[in-house]
């Protein structure tokens, strides 16, 4: 059995819970790989700073967050049932 070719993998919709020192790097890496990522966090201050491309992590520069926001692959939120472009409020992502 051979591993699938990562280049042929189709982009996925992904939710990452927590946008701290583990969740944010994971979310940005997935967004960089072309996946549509919703980054959920209950910290309101953090969620308000992320759309302004202000990274709370020293490991993720503001420019990386800005790039993911600009290309539409990363959406930070404090609302658990948010999905960009979704017309329903279901819990199925």
N, CA, C and O atoms as a CHARMM CRD file, in Angstrom:
* protein
*
  372
    1    1 UNK  N      0.84300  -1.17600   0.00000 PROA 1      0.00000
    2    1 UNK  CA     0.00000   0.00000   0.00000 PROA 1      0.00000
    3    1 UNK  C      0.88600   1.23600   0.00000 PROA 1      0.00000
    4    1 UNK  O      1.83700   1.32300   0.77600 PROA 1      0.00000
    5    2 UNK  N      0.57800   2.17700  -0.85800 PROA 2      0.00000
    6    2 UNK  CA     1.35900   3.40800  -0.92400 PROA 2      0.00000
    7    2 UNK  C      0.55800   4.55800  -0.33000 PROA 2      0.00000
    8    2 UNK  O     -0.67300   4.55800  -0.33900 PROA 2      0.00000
    9    3 UNK  N      1.28200   5.51900   0.17800 PROA 3      0.00000
   10    3 UNK  CA     0.63900   6.70200   0.75000 PROA 3      0.00000
   11    3 UNK  C      0.08500   7.56800  -0.37500 PROA 3      0.00000
   12    3 UNK  O      0.68200   7.64700  -1.44800 PROA 3      0.00000
   13    4 UNK  N     -1.05500   8.21800  -0.13700 PROA 4      0.00000
   14    4 UNK  CA    -1.60700   9.10500  -1.16700 PROA 4      0.00000
   15    4 UNK  C     -0.68500  10.28500  -1.42900 PROA 4      0.00000
   16    4 UNK  O      0.00500  10.76600  -0.53000 PROA 4      0.00000
   17    5 UNK  N     -0.68600  10.73000  -2.64700 PROA 5      0.00000
   18    5 UNK  CA     0.11600  11.88800  -3.04000 PROA 5      0.00000
   19    5 UNK  C     -0.51800  13.13800  -2.43700 PROA 5      0.00000
   20    5 UNK  O     -1.66100  13.45600  -2.76700 PROA 5      0.00000
   21    6 UNK  N      0.20300  13.87300  -1.54300 PROA 6      0.00000
   22    6 UNK  CA    -0.37900  15.06400  -0.92400 PROA 6      0.00000
   23    6 UNK  C     -0.79300  16.11900  -1.94300 PROA 6      0.00000
   24    6 UNK  O     -1.72700  16.88200  -1.70000 PROA 6      0.00000
   25    7 UNK  N     -0.11500  16.16800  -3.06800 PROA 7      0.00000
   26    7 UNK  CA    -0.45200  17.16800  -4.08300 PROA 7      0.00000
   27    7 UNK  C     -1.80600  16.90500  -4.71300 PROA 7      0.00000
   28    7 UNK  O     -2.44100  17.82800  -5.22400 PROA 7      0.00000
   29    8 UNK  N     -2.25700  15.65200  -4.68400 PROA 8      0.00000
   30    8 UNK  CA    -3.54300  15.32200  -5.29000 PROA 8      0.00000
   31    8 UNK  C     -4.69700  15.37400  -4.28200 PROA 8      0.00000
   32    8 UNK  O     -5.85800  15.21500  -4.65600 PROA 8      0.00000
   33    9 UNK  N     -4.37800  15.59300  -3.02300 PROA 9      0.00000
   34    9 UNK  CA    -5.42300  15.66300  -1.99900 PROA 9      0.00000
   35    9 UNK  C     -6.23900  16.93000  -2.19200 PROA 9      0.00000
   36    9 UNK  O     -5.68600  18.00600  -2.42200 PROA 9      0.00000
   37   10 UNK  N     -7.53800  16.80000  -2.10000 PROA 10     0.00000
   38   10 UNK  CA    -8.38100  17.98900  -2.27300 PROA 10     0.00000
   39   10 UNK  C     -8.46700  18.76300  -0.95900 PROA 10     0.00000
   40   10 UNK  O     -8.38800  18.17500   0.12000 PROA 10     0.00000
   41   11 UNK  N     -8.62900  20.06500  -1.05100 PROA 11     0.00000
   42   11 UNK  CA    -8.73200  20.88600   0.15900 PROA 11     0.00000
   43   11 UNK  C     -9.93500  20.47200   1.00300 PROA 11     0.00000
   44   11 UNK  O    -10.97800  20.09800   0.46800 PROA 11     0.00000
   45   12 UNK  N     -9.78900  20.53900   2.28000 PROA 12     0.00000
   46   12 UNK  CA   -10.84300  20.16900   3.23600 PROA 12     0.00000
   47   12 UNK  C    -11.29300  21.39000   4.01300 PROA 12     0.00000
   48   12 UNK  O    -10.57400  22.38300   4.12900 PROA 12     0.00000
   49   13 UNK  N    -12.49600  21.28800   4.53700 PROA 13     0.00000
   50   13 UNK  CA   -12.96000  22.29500   5.49500 PROA 13     0.00000
   51   13 UNK  C    -12.59300  21.75900   6.86600 PROA 13     0.00000
   52   13 UNK  O    -12.90800  20.61900   7.20600 PROA 13     0.00000
   53   14 UNK  N    -11.92400  22.59500   7.65000 PROA 14     0.00000
   54   14 UNK  CA   -11.36300  22.14200   8.92000 PROA 14     0.00000
   55   14 UNK  C    -11.68800  23.13600  10.02200 PROA 14     0.00000
   56   14 UNK  O    -11.62400  24.34700   9.81000 PROA 14     0.00000
   57   15 UNK  N    -12.03400  22.63200  11.18900 PROA 15     0.00000
   58   15 UNK  CA   -12.23200  23.47500  12.37100 PROA 15     0.00000
   59   15 UNK  C    -11.15300  23.12400  13.38100 PROA 15     0.00000
   60   15 UNK  O    -10.94200  21.95300  13.69600 PROA 15     0.00000
   61   16 UNK  N    -10.48000  24.13500  13.88000 PROA 16     0.00000
   62   16 UNK  CA    -9.44800  23.95200  14.90500 PROA 16     0.00000
   63   16 UNK  C     -9.94600  24.63300  16.16700 PROA 16     0.00000
   64   16 UNK  O    -10.19900  25.83800  16.17600 PROA 16     0.00000
   65   17 UNK  N    -10.08500  23.85400  17.23600 PROA 17     0.00000
   66   17 UNK  CA   -10.57600  24.37900  18.50500 PROA 17     0.00000
   67   17 UNK  C     -9.40300  24.87100  19.34000 PROA 17     0.00000
   68   17 UNK  O     -8.49900  24.10600  19.67500 PROA 17     0.00000
   69   18 UNK  N     -9.43000  26.14700  19.66600 PROA 18     0.00000
   70   18 UNK  CA    -8.35100  26.78600  20.41600 PROA 18     0.00000
   71   18 UNK  C     -7.36600  27.41800  19.45500 PROA 18     0.00000
   72   18 UNK  O     -6.86900  26.75000  18.54800 PROA 18     0.00000
   73   19 UNK  N     -7.07700  28.69100  19.63900 PROA 19     0.00000
   74   19 UNK  CA    -6.15600  29.41200  18.75700 PROA 19     0.00000
   75   19 UNK  C     -4.96500  29.93400  19.54900 PROA 19     0.00000
   76   19 UNK  O     -4.49200  31.04900  19.32700 PROA 19     0.00000
   77   20 UNK  N     -4.49100  29.11300  20.47100 PROA 20     0.00000
   78   20 UNK  CA    -3.33300  29.45600  21.28400 PROA 20     0.00000
   79   20 UNK  C     -2.05300  28.91700  20.67800 PROA 20     0.00000
   80   20 UNK  O     -1.92100  28.84400  19.45700 PROA 20     0.00000
   81   21 UNK  N     -1.10700  28.53900  21.53200 PROA 21     0.00000
   82   21 UNK  CA     0.22000  28.15600  21.05700 PROA 21     0.00000
   83   21 UNK  C      0.23500  26.84300  20.28300 PROA 21     0.00000
   84   21 UNK  O      1.21200  26.56100  19.58900 PROA 21     0.00000
   85   22 UNK  N     -0.81000  26.03800  20.38100 PROA 22     0.00000
   86   22 UNK  CA    -0.90400  24.81000  19.58000 PROA 22     0.00000
   87   22 UNK  C     -1.88900  25.00000  18.42800 PROA 22     0.00000
   88   22 UNK  O     -1.57000  24.68000  17.28300 PROA 22     0.00000
   89   23 UNK  N     -3.06200  25.50900  18.71900 PROA 23     0.00000
   90   23 UNK  CA    -4.12100  25.60000  17.71600 PROA 23     0.00000
   91   23 UNK  C     -3.84600  26.57000  16.58600 PROA 23     0.00000
   92   23 UNK  O     -4.13800  26.26700  15.42900 PROA 23     0.00000
   93   24 UNK  N     -3.28800  27.73900  16.89800 PROA 24     0.00000
   94   24 UNK  CA    -3.03700  28.72500  15.84200 PROA 24     0.00000
   95   24 UNK  C     -2.00600  28.23800  14.83200 PROA 24     0.00000
   96   24 UNK  O     -2.25600  28.34600  13.63100 PROA 24     0.00000
   97   25 UNK  N     -0.85500  27.70500  15.25600 PROA 25     0.00000
   98   25 UNK  CA     0.08600  27.18600  14.25300 PROA 25     0.00000
   99   25 UNK  C     -0.52800  26.07000  13.39800 PROA 25     0.00000
  100   25 UNK  O     -0.27700  25.99600  12.19500 PROA 25     0.00000
  101   26 UNK  N     -1.32600  25.21100  14.02100 PROA 26     0.00000
  102   26 UNK  CA    -1.99500  24.14600  13.26900 PROA 26     0.00000
  103   26 UNK  C     -2.97600  24.72600  12.25500 PROA 26     0.00000
  104   26 UNK  O     -3.02500  24.29000  11.10500 PROA 26     0.00000
  105   27 UNK  N     -3.75500  25.71200  12.69400 PROA 27     0.00000
  106   27 UNK  CA    -4.73500  26.33700  11.80000 PROA 27     0.00000
  107   27 UNK  C     -4.05200  27.04100  10.62800 PROA 27     0.00000
  108   27 UNK  O     -4.49200  26.91700   9.48500 PROA 27     0.00000
  109   28 UNK  N     -2.99200  27.77000  10.90700 PROA 28     0.00000
  110   28 UNK  CA    -2.29100  28.50100   9.84300 PROA 28     0.00000
  111   28 UNK  C     -1.60800  27.52600   8.88700 PROA 28     0.00000
  112   28 UNK  O     -1.59600  27.76500   7.67900 PROA 28     0.00000
  113   29 UNK  N     -1.05000  26.45300   9.38800 PROA 29     0.00000
  114   29 UNK  CA    -0.40900  25.45600   8.51300 PROA 29     0.00000
  115   29 UNK  C     -1.45200  24.81200   7.60500 PROA 29     0.00000
  116   29 UNK  O     -1.20200  24.62000   6.41500 PROA 29     0.00000
  117   30 UNK  N     -2.61200  24.47900   8.15300 PROA 30     0.00000
  118   30 UNK  CA    -3.68100  23.89500   7.32700 PROA 30     0.00000
  119   30 UNK  C     -4.15100  24.89900   6.27700 PROA 30     0.00000
  120   30 UNK  O     -4.40000  24.52900   5.13000 PROA 30     0.00000
  121   31 UNK  N     -4.27300  26.16600   6.66600 PROA 31     0.00000
  122   31 UNK  CA    -4.67500  27.20700   5.71200 PROA 31     0.00000
  123   31 UNK  C     -3.61400  27.37900   4.62100 PROA 31     0.00000
  124   31 UNK  O     -3.94800  27.54700   3.44800 PROA 31     0.00000
  125   32 UNK  N     -2.34100  27.33500   5.00900 PROA 32     0.00000
  126   32 UNK  CA    -1.24900  27.43900   4.03400 PROA 32     0.00000
  127   32 UNK  C     -1.28500  26.27800   3.03600 PROA 32     0.00000
  128   32 UNK  O     -0.87200  26.42200   1.88500 PROA 32     0.00000
  129   33 UNK  N     -1.78300  25.13200   3.49000 PROA 33     0.00000
  130   33 UNK  CA    -1.87900  23.95500   2.62400 PROA 33     0.00000
  131   33 UNK  C     -3.10700  24.02300   1.71400 PROA 33     0.00000
  132   33 UNK  O     -3.31900  23.14500   0.87700 PROA 33     0.00000
  133   34 UNK  N     -3.91800  25.08100   1.88600 PROA 34     0.00000
  134   34 UNK  CA    -5.06700  25.27500   1.01300 PROA 34     0.00000
  135   34 UNK  C     -6.40600  24.86400   1.59700 PROA 34     0.00000
  136   34 UNK  O     -7.43300  24.97100   0.92800 PROA 34     0.00000
  137   35 UNK  N     -6.40600  24.39800   2.83300 PROA 35     0.00000
  138   35 UNK  CA    -7.66600  24.02300   3.46900 PROA 35     0.00000
  139   35 UNK  C     -8.40200  25.26500   3.95000 PROA 35     0.00000
  140   35 UNK  O     -7.77600  26.26600   4.29800 PROA 35     0.00000
  141   36 UNK  N     -9.72800  25.20300   3.97100 PROA 36     0.00000
  142   36 UNK  CA   -10.53900  26.29400   4.52600 PROA 36     0.00000
  143   36 UNK  C    -10.68400  26.02200   6.01700 PROA 36     0.00000
  144   36 UNK  O    -11.28600  25.02700   6.41900 PROA 36     0.00000
  145   37 UNK  N    -10.13200  26.90800   6.82700 PROA 37     0.00000
  146   37 UNK  CA   -10.03600  26.67600   8.26400 PROA 37     0.00000
  147   37 UNK  C    -10.84200  27.70200   9.04600 PROA 37     0.00000
  148   37 UNK  O    -10.74900  28.90400   8.79700 PROA 37     0.00000
  149   38 UNK  N    -11.63300  27.21100   9.99500 PROA 38     0.00000
  150   38 UNK  CA   -12.26300  28.05500  11.00200 PROA 38     0.00000
  151   38 UNK  C    -11.51200  27.80000  12.29300 PROA 38     0.00000
  152   38 UNK  O    -11.43700  26.66600  12.76600 PROA 38     0.00000
  153   39 UNK  N    -10.95500  28.86500  12.86300 PROA 39     0.00000
  154   39 UNK  CA   -10.24800  28.77200  14.12700 PROA 39     0.00000
  155   39 UNK  C    -11.15000  29.26600  15.24300 PROA 39     0.00000
  156   39 UNK  O    -11.45400  30.45700  15.31500 PROA 39     0.00000
  157   40 UNK  N    -11.58000  28.36500  16.11100 PROA 40     0.00000
  158   40 UNK  CA   -12.50100  28.70300  17.19700 PROA 40     0.00000
  159   40 UNK  C    -11.72900  28.89400  18.49500 PROA 40     0.00000
  160   40 UNK  O    -10.82100  28.12600  18.81200 PROA 40     0.00000
  161   41 UNK  N    -12.10600  29.93200  19.24300 PROA 41     0.00000
  162   41 UNK  CA   -11.52500  30.15600  20.56400 PROA 41     0.00000
  163   41 UNK  C    -12.54300  30.89000  21.42800 PROA 41     0.00000
  164   41 UNK  O    -13.30800  31.71300  20.92500 PROA 41     0.00000
  165   42 UNK  N    -12.55600  30.59900  22.71000 PROA 42     0.00000
  166   42 UNK  CA   -13.47900  31.27300  23.62900 PROA 42     0.00000
  167   42 UNK  C    -12.89900  32.56500  24.18600 PROA 42     0.00000
  168   42 UNK  O    -13.61000  33.33200  24.83500 PROA 42     0.00000
  169   43 UNK  N    -11.62000  32.81500  23.94100 PROA 43     0.00000
  170   43 UNK  CA   -10.97200  34.04200  24.40100 PROA 43     0.00000
  171   43 UNK  C    -11.36000  35.17500  23.45400 PROA 43     0.00000
  172   43 UNK  O    -10.82200  35.28200  22.35300 PROA 43     0.00000
  173   44 UNK  N    -12.29300  36.01500  23.88700 PROA 44     0.00000
  174   44 UNK  CA   -12.80000  37.09500  23.05200 PROA 44     0.00000
  175   44 UNK  C    -11.73600  38.07500  22.59100 PROA 44     0.00000
  176   44 UNK  O    -11.78400  38.55200  21.45700 PROA 44     0.00000
  177   45 UNK  N    -10.78000  38.38100  23.45200 PROA 45     0.00000
  178   45 UNK  CA    -9.70300  39.29700  23.07800 PROA 45     0.00000
  179   45 UNK  C     -8.87000  38.71600  21.94600 PROA 45     0.00000
  180   45 UNK  O     -8.53600  39.41600  20.99000 PROA 45     0.00000
  181   46 UNK  N     -8.53800  37.44300  22.05400 PROA 46     0.00000
  182   46 UNK  CA    -7.75400  36.78000  21.01600 PROA 46     0.00000
  183   46 UNK  C     -8.51300  36.77500  19.69400 PROA 46     0.00000
  184   46 UNK  O     -7.94400  37.07000  18.64400 PROA 46     0.00000
  185   47 UNK  N     -9.79100  36.44100  19.75000 PROA 47     0.00000
  186   47 UNK  CA   -10.60100  36.35600  18.53200 PROA 47     0.00000
  187   47 UNK  C    -10.76100  37.73200  17.88200 PROA 47     0.00000
  188   47 UNK  O    -10.84900  37.81900  16.65700 PROA 47     0.00000
  189   48 UNK  N    -10.80000  38.80000  18.66900 PROA 48     0.00000
  190   48 UNK  CA   -10.90400  40.15000  18.10400 PROA 48     0.00000
  191   48 UNK  C     -9.58600  40.59000  17.45600 PROA 48     0.00000
  192   48 UNK  O     -9.60300  41.34900  16.48700 PROA 48     0.00000
  193   49 UNK  N     -8.45900  40.13000  17.97400 PROA 49     0.00000
  194   49 UNK  CA    -7.16200  40.53000  17.43100 PROA 49     0.00000
  195   49 UNK  C     -6.80400  39.76800  16.15400 PROA 49     0.00000
  196   49 UNK  O     -6.14800  40.32200  15.27300 PROA 49     0.00000
  197   50 UNK  N     -7.22000  38.52200  16.04400 PROA 50     0.00000
  198   50 UNK  CA    -6.83300  37.70700  14.88700 PROA 50     0.00000
  199   50 UNK  C     -7.32800  38.25900  13.55200 PROA 50     0.00000
  200   50 UNK  O     -6.55400  38.24900  12.59500 PROA 50     0.00000
  201   51 UNK  N     -8.57300  38.74300  13.42300 PROA 51     0.00000
  202   51 UNK  CA    -8.99200  39.31100  12.13300 PROA 51     0.00000
  203   51 UNK  C     -8.20100  40.55900  11.73600 PROA 51     0.00000
  204   51 UNK  O     -8.18600  40.94400  10.56700 PROA 51     0.00000
  205   52 UNK  N     -7.54900  41.18400  12.71100 PROA 52     0.00000
  206   52 UNK  CA    -6.70000  42.34000  12.43100 PROA 52     0.00000
  207   52 UNK  C     -5.25700  41.89200  12.17100 PROA 52     0.00000
  208   52 UNK  O     -4.34000  42.71200  12.14000 PROA 52     0.00000
  209   53 UNK  N     -5.06900  40.57900  11.98400 PROA 53     0.00000
  210   53 UNK  CA    -3.75300  39.98100  11.71500 PROA 53     0.00000
  211   53 UNK  C     -2.76100  40.24800  12.83900 PROA 53     0.00000
  212   53 UNK  O     -1.57600  40.47000  12.58900 PROA 53     0.00000
  213   54 UNK  N     -3.24600  40.22700  14.07400 PROA 54     0.00000
  214   54 UNK  CA    -2.38700  40.37900  15.24000 PROA 54     0.00000
  215   54 UNK  C     -2.25400  39.01500  15.90300 PROA 54     0.00000
  216   54 UNK  O     -3.14400  38.58100  16.63500 PROA 54     0.00000
  217   55 UNK  N     -1.15100  38.35100  15.64600 PROA 55     0.00000
  218   55 UNK  CA    -0.92700  37.00600  16.15800 PROA 55     0.00000
  219   55 UNK  C     -0.60600  37.03600  17.65100 PROA 55     0.00000
  220   55 UNK  O      0.23200  37.82500  18.08800 PROA 55     0.00000
  221   56 UNK  N     -1.26800  36.18000  18.43700 PROA 56     0.00000
  222   56 UNK  CA    -0.93700  36.08800  19.85600 PROA 56     0.00000
  223   56 UNK  C      0.24400  35.15200  20.10700 PROA 56     0.00000
  224   56 UNK  O      0.69600  35.00900  21.24300 PROA 56     0.00000
  225   57 UNK  N      0.74000  34.51900  19.05300 PROA 57     0.00000
  226   57 UNK  CA     1.80700  33.53500  19.19000 PROA 57     0.00000
  227   57 UNK  C      3.12800  34.06900  18.64900 PROA 57     0.00000
  228   57 UNK  O      3.17000  34.60000  17.53900 PROA 57     0.00000
  229   58 UNK  N      4.21000  33.93500  19.42000 PROA 58     0.00000
  230   58 UNK  CA     5.50900  34.37600  18.91200 PROA 58     0.00000
  231   58 UNK  C      6.00200  33.49000  17.75900 PROA 58     0.00000
  232   58 UNK  O      6.90500  33.88300  17.02000 PROA 58     0.00000
  233   59 UNK  N      5.42000  32.31300  17.60600 PROA 59     0.00000
  234   59 UNK  CA     5.82500  31.38600  16.54700 PROA 59     0.00000
  235   59 UNK  C      5.15700  31.67500  15.20500 PROA 59     0.00000
  236   59 UNK  O      5.62200  31.20100  14.16900 PROA 59     0.00000
  237   60 UNK  N      4.08300  32.44200  15.21500 PROA 60     0.00000
  238   60 UNK  CA     3.34700  32.76200  13.99100 PROA 60     0.00000
  239   60 UNK  C      3.38900  34.26900  13.78400 PROA 60     0.00000
  240   60 UNK  O      2.75700  35.01100  14.53600 PROA 60     0.00000
  241   61 UNK  N      4.12400  34.73400  12.77400 PROA 61     0.00000
  242   61 UNK  CA     4.18700  36.18200  12.54300 PROA 61     0.00000
  243   61 UNK  C      2.85200  36.72600  12.04500 PROA 61     0.00000
  244   61 UNK  O      2.06800  36.01300  11.41800 PROA 61     0.00000
  245   62 UNK  N      2.61000  38.00000  12.33600 PROA 62     0.00000
  246   62 UNK  CA     1.39500  38.66600  11.89000 PROA 62     0.00000
  247   62 UNK  C      1.20200  38.52000  10.37900 PROA 62     0.00000
  248   62 UNK  O      0.07500  38.38000   9.90400 PROA 62     0.00000
  249   63 UNK  N      2.29100  38.55200   9.63800 PROA 63     0.00000
  250   63 UNK  CA     2.20200  38.46100   8.17000 PROA 63     0.00000
  251   63 UNK  C      1.62400  37.12600   7.71000 PROA 63     0.00000
  252   63 UNK  O      0.94300  37.06500   6.68600 PROA 63     0.00000
  253   64 UNK  N      1.89100  36.05800   8.45800 PROA 64     0.00000
  254   64 UNK  CA     1.34000  34.74700   8.10000 PROA 64     0.00000
  255   64 UNK  C     -0.16400  34.71000   8.34400 PROA 64     0.00000
  256   64 UNK  O     -0.91400  34.15200   7.54300 PROA 64     0.00000
  257   65 UNK  N     -0.60200  35.30300   9.44600 PROA 65     0.00000
  258   65 UNK  CA    -2.03700  35.38200   9.72900 PROA 65     0.00000
  259   65 UNK  C     -2.70400  36.25400   8.67100 PROA 65     0.00000
  260   65 UNK  O     -3.77200  35.90900   8.16500 PROA 65     0.00000
  261   66 UNK  N     -2.08600  37.36900   8.33800 PROA 66     0.00000
  262   66 UNK  CA    -2.63900  38.27800   7.32900 PROA 66     0.00000
  263   66 UNK  C     -2.79300  37.57900   5.98000 PROA 66     0.00000
  264   66 UNK  O     -3.80300  37.76700   5.30100 PROA 66     0.00000
  265   67 UNK  N     -1.81400  36.78400   5.58900 PROA 67     0.00000
  266   67 UNK  CA    -1.88700  36.07500   4.30700 PROA 67     0.00000
  267   67 UNK  C     -3.05200  35.08800   4.28600 PROA 67     0.00000
  268   67 UNK  O     -3.77300  35.00100   3.29300 PROA 67     0.00000
  269   68 UNK  N     -3.23800  34.34600   5.37700 PROA 68     0.00000
  270   68 UNK  CA    -4.33300  33.37500   5.44300 PROA 68     0.00000
  271   68 UNK  C     -5.69300  34.07200   5.45400 PROA 68     0.00000
  272   68 UNK  O     -6.65400  33.57200   4.87000 PROA 68     0.00000
  273   69 UNK  N     -5.77200  35.21600   6.11500 PROA 69     0.00000
  274   69 UNK  CA    -7.01400  35.99000   6.12200 PROA 69     0.00000
  275   69 UNK  C     -7.30500  36.55200   4.73200 PROA 69     0.00000
  276   69 UNK  O     -8.44300  36.50800   4.26200 PROA 69     0.00000
  277   70 UNK  N     -6.27600  37.07800   4.08100 PROA 70     0.00000
  278   70 UNK  CA    -6.43700  37.70300   2.77300 PROA 70     0.00000
  279   70 UNK  C     -6.87400  36.70900   1.71200 PROA 70     0.00000
  280   70 UNK  O     -7.72600  37.01800   0.88000 PROA 70     0.00000
  281   71 UNK  N     -6.29000  35.50800   1.73800 PROA 71     0.00000
  282   71 UNK  CA    -6.67000  34.53000   0.71000 PROA 71     0.00000
  283   71 UNK  C     -7.93700  33.75200   1.07000 PROA 71     0.00000
  284   71 UNK  O     -8.37500  32.89100   0.30700 PROA 71     0.00000
  285   72 UNK  N     -8.52200  34.05100   2.22200 PROA 72     0.00000
  286   72 UNK  CA    -9.80900  33.46900   2.58500 PROA 72     0.00000
  287   72 UNK  C     -9.76400  32.04300   3.09800 PROA 72     0.00000
  288   72 UNK  O    -10.80200  31.38400   3.17400 PROA 72     0.00000
  289   73 UNK  N     -8.58400  31.55100   3.45200 PROA 73     0.00000
  290   73 UNK  CA    -8.49800  30.18000   3.94800 PROA 73     0.00000
  291   73 UNK  C     -8.56600  30.07500   5.46600 PROA 73     0.00000
  292   73 UNK  O     -8.62200  28.97000   6.00700 PROA 73     0.00000
  293   74 UNK  N     -8.56300  31.21300   6.16100 PROA 74     0.00000
  294   74 UNK  CA    -8.60200  31.20200   7.61700 PROA 74     0.00000
  295   74 UNK  C     -9.62800  32.20500   8.12800 PROA 74     0.00000
  296   74 UNK  O     -9.62600  33.37200   7.73600 PROA 74     0.00000
  297   75 UNK  N    -10.50600  31.72700   9.01200 PROA 75     0.00000
  298   75 UNK  CA   -11.51500  32.57700   9.63000 PROA 75     0.00000
  299   75 UNK  C    -11.52300  32.32300  11.13500 PROA 75     0.00000
  300   75 UNK  O    -11.94300  31.24900  11.56700 PROA 75     0.00000
  301   76 UNK  N    -11.07000  33.28400  11.94800 PROA 76     0.00000
  302   76 UNK  CA   -11.15100  33.11500  13.39400 PROA 76     0.00000
  303   76 UNK  C    -12.54900  33.48300  13.89300 PROA 76     0.00000
  304   76 UNK  O    -13.19100  34.38400  13.35300 PROA 76     0.00000
  305   77 UNK  N    -13.01200  32.78300  14.91900 PROA 77     0.00000
  306   77 UNK  CA   -14.34600  33.05200  15.45700 PROA 77     0.00000
  307   77 UNK  C    -14.46700  32.59800  16.90100 PROA 77     0.00000
  308   77 UNK  O    -13.71700  31.74100  17.37000 PROA 77     0.00000
  309   78 UNK  N    -15.42600  33.19200  17.59200 PROA 78     0.00000
  310   78 UNK  CA   -15.79700  32.74600  18.93500 PROA 78     0.00000
  311   78 UNK  C    -17.13700  32.02600  18.89700 PROA 78     0.00000
  312   78 UNK  O    -17.64900  31.59200  19.92900 PROA 78     0.00000
  313   79 UNK  N    -17.70300  31.90100  17.69300 PROA 79     0.00000
  314   79 UNK  CA   -19.00400  31.25400  17.52900 PROA 79     0.00000
  315   79 UNK  C    -18.80400  29.82800  17.03000 PROA 79     0.00000
  316   79 UNK  O    -18.30800  29.62000  15.92200 PROA 79     0.00000
  317   80 UNK  N    -19.18200  28.86000  17.83100 PROA 80     0.00000
  318   80 UNK  CA   -18.92000  27.45300  17.52200 PROA 80     0.00000
  319   80 UNK  C    -19.58200  26.98000  16.23900 PROA 80     0.00000
  320   80 UNK  O    -19.09800  26.02800  15.62600 PROA 80     0.00000
  321   81 UNK  N    -20.65700  27.60000  15.81400 PROA 81     0.00000
  322   81 UNK  CA   -21.37600  27.10700  14.64100 PROA 81     0.00000
  323   81 UNK  C    -21.17200  27.99200  13.41400 PROA 81     0.00000
  324   81 UNK  O    -22.05500  28.08700  12.56200 PROA 81     0.00000
  325   82 UNK  N    -20.02700  28.63100  13.32500 PROA 82     0.00000
  326   82 UNK  CA   -19.72700  29.50500  12.19100 PROA 82     0.00000
  327   82 UNK  C    -18.97700  28.73200  11.11900 PROA 82     0.00000
  328   82 UNK  O    -18.00900  28.02800  11.40700 PROA 82     0.00000
  329   83 UNK  N    -19.42900  28.86800   9.89400 PROA 83     0.00000
  330   83 UNK  CA   -18.66500  28.35200   8.76200 PROA 83     0.00000
  331   83 UNK  C    -18.83700  29.32600   7.61400 PROA 83     0.00000
  332   83 UNK  O    -19.96500  29.57000   7.18600 PROA 83     0.00000
  333   84 UNK  N    -17.74500  29.89400   7.09700 PROA 84     0.00000
  334   84 UNK  CA   -17.85500  30.86800   6.01500 PROA 84     0.00000
  335   84 UNK  C    -18.62400  30.30700   4.82600 PROA 84     0.00000
  336   84 UNK  O    -18.35300  29.19500   4.37300 PROA 84     0.00000
  337   85 UNK  N    -19.57700  31.07300   4.32500 PROA 85     0.00000
  338   85 UNK  CA   -20.34300  30.65200   3.15800 PROA 85     0.00000
  339   85 UNK  C    -21.46500  29.68200   3.48900 PROA 85     0.00000
  340   85 UNK  O    -22.20700  29.27200   2.59600 PROA 85     0.00000
  341   86 UNK  N    -21.60200  29.30900   4.74800 PROA 86     0.00000
  342   86 UNK  CA   -22.64600  28.36600   5.12000 PROA 86     0.00000
  343   86 UNK  C    -23.99000  29.06900   5.20100 PROA 86     0.00000
  344   86 UNK  O    -24.08400  30.20400   5.67000 PROA 86     0.00000
  345   87 UNK  N    -25.01800  28.39100   4.74600 PROA 87     0.00000
  346   87 UNK  CA   -26.36500  28.95400   4.84300 PROA 87     0.00000
  347   87 UNK  C    -27.13800  28.33200   5.99900 PROA 87     0.00000
  348   87 UNK  O    -28.22300  28.80200   6.34300 PROA 87     0.00000
  349   88 UNK  N    -26.59000  27.28200   6.60000 PROA 88     0.00000
  350   88 UNK  CA   -27.27800  26.67200   7.71800 PROA 88     0.00000
  351   88 UNK  C    -26.45600  26.85300   8.98600 PROA 88     0.00000
  352   88 UNK  O    -25.25400  27.10800   8.91600 PROA 88     0.00000
  353   89 UNK  N    -27.08300  26.72400  10.12400 PROA 89     0.00000
  354   89 UNK  CA   -26.41300  26.85600  11.40200 PROA 89     0.00000
  355   89 UNK  C    -26.30300  25.47500  12.07200 PROA 89     0.00000
  356   89 UNK  O    -26.40500  25.36500  13.29400 PROA 89     0.00000
  357   90 UNK  N    -26.09800  24.44600  11.27700 PROA 90     0.00000
  358   90 UNK  CA   -25.99400  23.10800  11.83700 PROA 90     0.00000
  359   90 UNK  C    -24.64100  22.90900  12.49300 PROA 90     0.00000
  360   90 UNK  O    -23.72200  23.69700  12.26800 PROA 90     0.00000
  361   91 UNK  N    -24.50700  21.88100  13.28900 PROA 91     0.00000
  362   91 UNK  CA   -23.22800  21.60100  13.94500 PROA 91     0.00000
  363   91 UNK  C    -22.34700  20.71300  13.07500 PROA 91     0.00000
  364   91 UNK  O    -21.26300  20.31600  13.50400 PROA 91     0.00000
  365   92 UNK  N    -22.78200  20.40000  11.88300 PROA 92     0.00000
  366   92 UNK  CA   -21.98700  19.55100  10.99200 PROA 92     0.00000
  367   92 UNK  C    -21.07400  20.43600  10.14800 PROA 92     0.00000
  368   92 UNK  O    -21.56000  21.27200   9.38600 PROA 92     0.00000
  369   93 UNK  N    -19.77900  20.26700  10.27300 PROA 93     0.00000
  370   93 UNK  CA   -18.82200  21.04000   9.51200 PROA 93     0.00000
  371   93 UNK  C    -18.36900  20.18500   8.37200 PROA 93     0.00000
  372   93 UNK  O    -17.54400  20.61700   7.56700 PROA 93     0.00000
